[in-house]
Amino acid sequence: MADIDARFGRVRPAPENFLTAEQIVAVKDGRRDFLRKAFLAASAAMAVPAAVRAAGEGDPAILNLPPWSTSLGLPVAANPYGMPSRYERGLRRRESPGLTRVGGSSVAFTPLQGLFGIITPSGLHFERHHQGWHDVDPSKHRLMINGLVRTNAVFTMDDLMRLPSVSRIHFIECGANTGMEWGNVAVPTVQYSHGMISCSEFTGVPLKEILDMCGADYKQGRYVLAEGADGSSMTRTIPMELIESGEVFVAYGMNGEMLRPENGYPLRLVVPGVQGVSWVKWLRRIEVGDKPWATKDEAVHYIDLMPDGLHRQYTSVQECKSVITTPSGGQLLLDKGFYNISGMAWSGRGRITRVDVSTDGGINWREARLETPVLSKAVTRFNIGWVWDGKPAILQSRAVDETGHVQPSYGQLRKVRGTRSIYHNNAIQSWKVVESGEVSNVQVL
Amino acid sequence: MADIDARFGRVRPAPENFLTAEQIVAVKDGRRDFLRKAFLAASAAMAVPAAVRAAGEGDPAILNLPPWSTSLGLPVAANPYGMPSRYERGLRRRESPGLTRVGGSSVAFTPLQGLFGIITPSGLHFERHHQGWHDVDPSKHRLMINGLVRTNAVFTMDDLMRLPSVSRIHFIECGANTGMEWGNVAVPTVQYSHGMISCSEFTGVPLKEILDMCGADYKQGRYVLAEGADGSSMTRTIPMELIESGEVFVAYGMNGEMLRPENGYPLRLVVPGVQGVSWVKWLRRIEVGDKPWATKDEAVHYIDLMPDGLHRQYTSVQECKSVITTPSGGQLLLDKGFYNISGMAWSGRGRITRVDVSTDGGINWREARLETPVLSKAVTRFNIGWVWDGKPAILQSRAVDETGHVQPSYGQLRKVRGTRSIYHNNAIQSWKVVESGEVSNVQVL
């Protein structure tokens, strides 16, 4: 087993409930026919150890097989809409206690520490509401187009779902993601530090198609207002260039099915690369105008206080960022040896071109392997091997995007932005590993 | 509205519960400030039409806004694991009545007619079991490696999740998908005709990594046996070339989270391009051997009767195939005008390079737009516009893959395979549209 030990420490012995003592010996001897032999041996009563014989009834029981190997299981469609295993119940969206006064204007974070790949399960998509969420009746929902257009129009969902359709994988990140880390508030886990990002395949109608149909005045109408149907009447201004690029679309689908109610069912705006607040949920109106609206949620909120006392306002793009999701804060390394370090990288400016990983707090860096597909304005999954020697270590990841933007350290970011911001924190995240194997959130300038 | 009519027929009038009569007039006049005007008008009691006044209480009610626009909604994490809208309850996995004697050895089909993009929601992933499914306890599950290896080994889930990890998007299709269409049994919907395919992002450990660790003898050991932990002890032979290519992996993740119980939680084999039966669920053992095992499920089942009376045996790859999912059997076109025709294409041999669509039963073909990403051995989504003139039509799609394989017609396929097969039906699917707008499943040779 030497080669295995070298790779990732001991291989645990086979458990009683899977193999009998005879079978374990047979496995070690590498006998191909051990199952038959063990079975025959076990079947001969005299050969059956008391403990094993006591364990069960009949041959399968004598072989000590688990119930799922010896019985007829549940039928198909027992769950017409399937759910995760009961053993995964701990992996759930969680609200940060006391973050806001009411859950209707709060955040539920995605448990990144337990997720893989680039697609976020829709059931675990992060939530951020301004006046709670409703399960809107799609037969009553409408999208109105007005303003600087030749023809005002009101679309039903049936109308929209007949129009030219696109499907694209994009990340959505709340501008306030990692916002609690500007100072020295180090939240314990990656769920709370980075859990306001999700990545899904969205399906819908390019907004340009809809505006063309209504004869939008692209000369005068350089902005659109997107308005949601929720109680907060969320409104945001979107520059017309983004819509003319064809990237912005009105989505009804997410990860193959209709949007989930908490994510804007039946209709939301998709604005790739831009902070989540502009992806207006329960979208009910698009107005074309000749100047920005300076709405409450862009003029008063979603602004940052700079070191010079001025406000940083009308920010939108989510800059190049990455984070290691395993191992991460709150997790425990059981013993020395090989570990797969895995994480996510993304940029609101395009594709991720490179992710480097350090295990010594930024002194040495190694280039991680990027999983395919690597898509523009989508999450990219990276992996790299690491043999832990049992000594203290600091794990970091640093992403680079196709514009050449390199993810900054906290020192570099604070030099420009100070420590009193809320939004657009894309600094390098550090996880500290101590001898006990415990992993915790630390800040390295 | 002429330009809109031309595109897809009339735009429905705004409904009472969204806009007041004044507002509808204002929309038609294209007044940008109609909302304020309408509100002031409505607020002045004398100006409020009896009907509107009767409709509600207070200003929001006078504006006739829906409840989701006038109240505080549900808090975040109201569902720690989210579910689809209650209005989507009809979209569910369904078993074909009487297909098998017991649901534990049956099929639950994916409702393709209501899905978008390339990712299948895990809750709607098709099911095919040989002895039912169980929610296996991951702390008790083991993967054993034996046979022609230097070191036999037994891995726990903790062991496996520390190893080098890959994430890849692939389709999985049951070899029997569309099997009921070999004769003239035309099942009513695409859910039953093609619903044994799903496409997900899988995450796990390349089997080559694990076999390398155990010192597999790649010279003698040209085959592996994969064995499942379910009651049917499903076993299949996989040629070593596939494993050496690096494509085959042992997956624990699906669509970002752990596998679902019905899909093999906590561990299944991923064999890209190969029929689903080889993607052994609840994977408990991999044995390296020098010849095929000819197990029950490859020697006796999963074989086809050819026209000459011989059996077609040991088939595995899913050939180039496509199907239009909307409009499809059982759906109804409400009126003439523009429709987006959308469908899925896939090939077990690599990438899809082209999909052509016909609306006249194969006389004329137009090339459809392929959504990105287009990935090897994954579903590709295609879309193309169609203006329905209200006359009868037959909709078909024909896919081509990077090997040049062109999806065959039923006439072409039957010339070689006859009509008594069960497996590997990749013929062109035809949907007939009649004047009433009803769509049904027909076979065109």
PDB file of C-alpha atoms in Angstrom, chain A residues 260-416:
ATOM      1  CA  ARG A 260     -37.514  29.435  -8.831  1.00  0.00           C
ATOM      2  CA  PRO A 261     -39.891  31.830  -6.986  1.00  0.00           C
ATOM      3  CA  GLU A 262     -37.055  33.224  -4.819  1.00  0.00           C
ATOM      4  CA  ASN A 263     -35.093  33.980  -7.991  1.00  0.00           C
ATOM      5  CA  GLY A 264     -37.819  35.978  -9.768  1.00  0.00           C
ATOM      6  CA  TYR A 265     -40.280  33.418 -11.161  1.00  0.00           C
ATOM      7  CA  PRO A 266     -41.649  33.765 -13.767  1.00  0.00           C
ATOM      8  CA  LEU A 267     -39.351  36.478 -15.225  1.00  0.00           C
ATOM      9  CA  ARG A 268     -36.076  38.166 -14.326  1.00  0.00           C
ATOM     10  CA  LEU A 269     -33.475  40.281 -16.107  1.00  0.00           C
ATOM     11  CA  VAL A 270     -30.047  38.733 -16.805  1.00  0.00           C
ATOM     12  CA  VAL A 271     -27.240  41.322 -16.996  1.00  0.00           C
ATOM     13  CA  PRO A 272     -24.023  39.248 -17.338  1.00  0.00           C
ATOM     14  CA  GLY A 273     -21.040  40.516 -15.338  1.00  0.00           C
ATOM     15  CA  VAL A 274     -23.094  43.128 -13.471  1.00  0.00           C
ATOM     16  CA  GLN A 275     -23.974  42.966  -9.760  1.00  0.00           C
ATOM     17  CA  GLY A 276     -27.109  41.016  -8.855  1.00  0.00           C
ATOM     18  CA  VAL A 277     -29.302  43.984  -7.922  1.00  0.00           C
ATOM     19  CA  SER A 278     -29.533  44.895 -11.630  1.00  0.00           C
ATOM     20  CA  TRP A 279     -30.843  41.412 -12.468  1.00  0.00           C
ATOM     21  CA  VAL A 280     -34.330  42.640 -11.576  1.00  0.00           C
ATOM     22  CA  LYS A 281     -36.575  39.805 -10.335  1.00  0.00           C
ATOM     23  CA  TRP A 282     -40.299  39.423 -11.075  1.00  0.00           C
ATOM     24  CA  LEU A 283     -39.580  41.814 -13.985  1.00  0.00           C
ATOM     25  CA  ARG A 284     -42.777  43.688 -14.929  1.00  0.00           C
ATOM     26  CA  ARG A 285     -41.638  46.758 -16.883  1.00  0.00           C
ATOM     27  CA  ILE A 286     -38.880  48.019 -19.170  1.00  0.00           C
ATOM     28  CA  GLU A 287     -38.880  51.734 -19.948  1.00  0.00           C
ATOM     29  CA  VAL A 288     -36.575  53.285 -22.570  1.00  0.00           C
ATOM     30  CA  GLY A 289     -35.280  56.749 -21.616  1.00  0.00           C
ATOM     31  CA  ASP A 290     -32.741  59.400 -22.563  1.00  0.00           C
ATOM     32  CA  LYS A 291     -30.957  59.653 -19.182  1.00  0.00           C
ATOM     33  CA  PRO A 292     -30.251  57.569 -16.051  1.00  0.00           C
ATOM     34  CA  TRP A 293     -33.117  57.504 -13.524  1.00  0.00           C
ATOM     35  CA  ALA A 294     -30.977  57.742 -10.372  1.00  0.00           C
ATOM     36  CA  THR A 295     -33.400  55.453  -8.524  1.00  0.00           C
ATOM     37  CA  LYS A 296     -33.297  54.851  -4.762  1.00  0.00           C
ATOM     38  CA  ASP A 297     -31.335  51.624  -5.238  1.00  0.00           C
ATOM     39  CA  GLU A 298     -28.628  53.265  -7.356  1.00  0.00           C
ATOM     40  CA  ALA A 299     -28.424  56.828  -5.986  1.00  0.00           C
ATOM     41  CA  VAL A 300     -28.888  56.210  -2.238  1.00  0.00           C
ATOM     42  CA  HIS A 301     -27.996  52.520  -1.794  1.00  0.00           C
ATOM     43  CA  TYR A 302     -25.233  50.447  -3.427  1.00  0.00           C
ATOM     44  CA  ILE A 303     -22.659  53.215  -2.886  1.00  0.00           C
ATOM     45  CA  ASP A 304     -19.352  53.040  -1.001  1.00  0.00           C
ATOM     46  CA  LEU A 305     -17.566  55.487   1.326  1.00  0.00           C
ATOM     47  CA  MET A 306     -14.025  56.184   0.101  1.00  0.00           C
ATOM     48  CA  PRO A 307     -11.018  57.072   2.300  1.00  0.00           C
ATOM     49  CA  ASP A 308     -11.279  60.728   1.144  1.00  0.00           C
ATOM     50  CA  GLY A 309     -14.849  60.905   2.467  1.00  0.00           C
ATOM     51  CA  LEU A 310     -16.458  60.917  -0.986  1.00  0.00           C
ATOM     52  CA  HIS A 311     -18.914  58.326  -2.229  1.00  0.00           C
ATOM     53  CA  ARG A 312     -18.170  55.770  -4.940  1.00  0.00           C
ATOM     54  CA  GLN A 313     -21.478  55.641  -6.833  1.00  0.00           C
ATOM     55  CA  TYR A 314     -23.094  53.932  -9.850  1.00  0.00           C
ATOM     56  CA  THR A 315     -20.734  50.947  -9.686  1.00  0.00           C
ATOM     57  CA  SER A 316     -21.903  47.843 -11.496  1.00  0.00           C
ATOM     58  CA  VAL A 317     -19.331  45.337 -12.848  1.00  0.00           C
ATOM     59  CA  GLN A 318     -18.131  42.490 -10.611  1.00  0.00           C
ATOM     60  CA  GLU A 319     -14.340  42.438 -10.966  1.00  0.00           C
ATOM     61  CA  CYS A 320     -12.063  39.390 -11.270  1.00  0.00           C
ATOM     62  CA  LYS A 321     -12.313  37.256  -8.101  1.00  0.00           C
ATOM     63  CA  SER A 322     -11.719  33.742  -6.791  1.00  0.00           C
ATOM     64  CA  VAL A 323     -11.995  31.693  -3.600  1.00  0.00           C
ATOM     65  CA  ILE A 324     -10.919  28.240  -2.424  1.00  0.00           C
ATOM     66  CA  THR A 325     -14.050  26.329  -1.362  1.00  0.00           C
ATOM     67  CA  THR A 326     -12.313  23.169  -0.074  1.00  0.00           C
ATOM     68  CA  PRO A 327     -10.454  23.129   2.225  1.00  0.00           C
ATOM     69  CA  SER A 328     -12.144  26.234   3.703  1.00  0.00           C
ATOM     70  CA  GLY A 329     -13.097  27.821   7.028  1.00  0.00           C
ATOM     71  CA  GLY A 330     -14.709  25.445   9.511  1.00  0.00           C
ATOM     72  CA  GLN A 331     -13.484  22.306   7.751  1.00  0.00           C
ATOM     73  CA  LEU A 332     -11.051  19.820   9.291  1.00  0.00           C
ATOM     74  CA  LEU A 333      -8.133  17.962   7.645  1.00  0.00           C
ATOM     75  CA  LEU A 334      -8.314  14.476   9.174  1.00  0.00           C
ATOM     76  CA  ASP A 335      -4.650  13.617   8.638  1.00  0.00           C
ATOM     77  CA  LYS A 336      -1.513  14.500   6.664  1.00  0.00           C
ATOM     78  CA  GLY A 337      -1.049  13.639   3.010  1.00  0.00           C
ATOM     79  CA  PHE A 338      -2.706  14.412  -0.289  1.00  0.00           C
ATOM     80  CA  TYR A 339      -5.653  16.804  -0.641  1.00  0.00           C
ATOM     81  CA  ASN A 340      -7.395  18.188  -3.720  1.00  0.00           C
ATOM     82  CA  ILE A 341      -7.653  21.988  -3.352  1.00  0.00           C
ATOM     83  CA  SER A 342     -10.742  23.163  -5.233  1.00  0.00           C
ATOM     84  CA  GLY A 343     -12.277  26.572  -5.806  1.00  0.00           C
ATOM     85  CA  MET A 344     -14.212  28.990  -8.012  1.00  0.00           C
ATOM     86  CA  ALA A 345     -13.011  31.938 -10.124  1.00  0.00           C
ATOM     87  CA  TRP A 346     -15.080  34.488 -12.079  1.00  0.00           C
ATOM     88  CA  SER A 347     -14.930  37.913 -13.715  1.00  0.00           C
ATOM     89  CA  GLY A 348     -17.600  40.353 -14.860  1.00  0.00           C
ATOM     90  CA  ARG A 349     -15.250  41.390 -17.690  1.00  0.00           C
ATOM     91  CA  GLY A 350     -14.980  38.066 -19.512  1.00  0.00           C
ATOM     92  CA  ARG A 351     -13.140  34.740 -19.264  1.00  0.00           C
ATOM     93  CA  ILE A 352     -10.813  33.559 -16.514  1.00  0.00           C
ATOM     94  CA  THR A 353      -7.386  32.897 -18.058  1.00  0.00           C
ATOM     95  CA  ARG A 354      -5.390  31.721 -15.015  1.00  0.00           C
ATOM     96  CA  VAL A 355      -5.690  30.892 -11.322  1.00  0.00           C
ATOM     97  CA  ASP A 356      -2.634  30.569  -9.074  1.00  0.00           C
ATOM     98  CA  VAL A 357      -2.743  28.897  -5.667  1.00  0.00           C
ATOM     99  CA  SER A 358      -0.431  29.452  -2.685  1.00  0.00           C
ATOM    100  CA  THR A 359      -0.223  27.237   0.403  1.00  0.00           C
ATOM    101  CA  ASP A 360       2.312  29.453   2.231  1.00  0.00           C
ATOM    102  CA  GLY A 361       0.448  32.757   2.476  1.00  0.00           C
ATOM    103  CA  GLY A 362       1.498  34.135  -0.886  1.00  0.00           C
ATOM    104  CA  ILE A 363       5.245  33.463  -0.961  1.00  0.00           C
ATOM    105  CA  ASN A 364       5.086  30.715  -3.599  1.00  0.00           C
ATOM    106  CA  TRP A 365       2.359  30.243  -6.212  1.00  0.00           C
ATOM    107  CA  ARG A 366       1.468  27.276  -8.452  1.00  0.00           C
ATOM    108  CA  GLU A 367      -0.880  27.421 -11.451  1.00  0.00           C
ATOM    109  CA  ALA A 368      -4.126  25.489 -10.872  1.00  0.00           C
ATOM    110  CA  ARG A 369      -5.900  23.331 -13.479  1.00  0.00           C
ATOM    111  CA  LEU A 370      -9.039  24.985 -14.907  1.00  0.00           C
ATOM    112  CA  GLU A 371     -11.979  22.636 -15.514  1.00  0.00           C
ATOM    113  CA  THR A 372     -13.803  23.046 -18.827  1.00  0.00           C
ATOM    114  CA  PRO A 373     -15.905  24.756 -19.968  1.00  0.00           C
ATOM    115  CA  VAL A 374     -14.262  28.143 -19.267  1.00  0.00           C
ATOM    116  CA  LEU A 375     -17.028  30.606 -20.196  1.00  0.00           C
ATOM    117  CA  SER A 376     -17.258  34.401 -20.283  1.00  0.00           C
ATOM    118  CA  LYS A 377     -18.871  35.938 -17.176  1.00  0.00           C
ATOM    119  CA  ALA A 378     -19.403  32.474 -15.701  1.00  0.00           C
ATOM    120  CA  VAL A 379     -17.827  30.651 -12.771  1.00  0.00           C
ATOM    121  CA  THR A 380     -14.710  28.603 -13.658  1.00  0.00           C
ATOM    122  CA  ARG A 381     -13.818  25.667 -11.391  1.00  0.00           C
ATOM    123  CA  PHE A 382     -10.126  25.185 -10.555  1.00  0.00           C
ATOM    124  CA  ASN A 383      -8.358  22.221  -8.913  1.00  0.00           C
ATOM    125  CA  ILE A 384      -4.791  21.562  -7.769  1.00  0.00           C
ATOM    126  CA  GLY A 385      -3.161  18.825  -5.673  1.00  0.00           C
ATOM    127  CA  TRP A 386      -1.487  19.506  -2.321  1.00  0.00           C
ATOM    128  CA  VAL A 387       0.374  17.191   0.076  1.00  0.00           C
ATOM    129  CA  TRP A 388      -0.108  18.545   3.609  1.00  0.00           C
ATOM    130  CA  ASP A 389       2.920  17.941   5.845  1.00  0.00           C
ATOM    131  CA  GLY A 390       0.926  18.577   9.022  1.00  0.00           C
ATOM    132  CA  LYS A 391       2.496  21.999   9.623  1.00  0.00           C
ATOM    133  CA  PRO A 392       0.613  25.345   9.655  1.00  0.00           C
ATOM    134  CA  ALA A 393      -0.303  26.616   6.175  1.00  0.00           C
ATOM    135  CA  ILE A 394      -2.185  29.539   4.592  1.00  0.00           C
ATOM    136  CA  LEU A 395      -4.188  28.702   1.451  1.00  0.00           C
ATOM    137  CA  GLN A 396      -4.895  31.438  -1.121  1.00  0.00           C
ATOM    138  CA  SER A 397      -6.102  31.662  -4.728  1.00  0.00           C
ATOM    139  CA  ARG A 398      -5.458  34.538  -7.162  1.00  0.00           C
ATOM    140  CA  ALA A 399      -7.402  34.802 -10.433  1.00  0.00           C
ATOM    141  CA  VAL A 400      -6.550  36.626 -13.678  1.00  0.00           C
ATOM    142  CA  ASP A 401      -9.125  37.420 -16.402  1.00  0.00           C
ATOM    143  CA  GLU A 402      -8.805  37.976 -20.154  1.00  0.00           C
ATOM    144  CA  THR A 403      -8.513  41.755 -19.657  1.00  0.00           C
ATOM    145  CA  GLY A 404      -5.359  41.119 -17.584  1.00  0.00           C
ATOM    146  CA  HIS A 405      -7.046  42.155 -14.314  1.00  0.00           C
ATOM    147  CA  VAL A 406      -5.245  40.392 -11.426  1.00  0.00           C
ATOM    148  CA  GLN A 407      -7.233  39.764  -8.250  1.00  0.00           C
ATOM    149  CA  PRO A 408      -5.790  42.156  -5.599  1.00  0.00           C
ATOM    150  CA  SER A 409      -4.572  41.465  -2.049  1.00  0.00           C
ATOM    151  CA  TYR A 410      -6.383  43.161   0.847  1.00  0.00           C
ATOM    152  CA  GLY A 411      -3.391  45.510   1.127  1.00  0.00           C
ATOM    153  CA  GLN A 412      -3.665  46.571  -2.521  1.00  0.00           C
ATOM    154  CA  LEU A 413      -7.460  46.934  -2.431  1.00  0.00           C
ATOM    155  CA  ARG A 414      -7.546  48.932   0.830  1.00  0.00           C
ATOM    156  CA  LYS A 415      -4.881  51.325  -0.464  1.00  0.00           C
ATOM    157  CA  VAL A 416      -7.465  52.511  -3.008  1.00  0.00           C
TER     158      VAL A 416
END
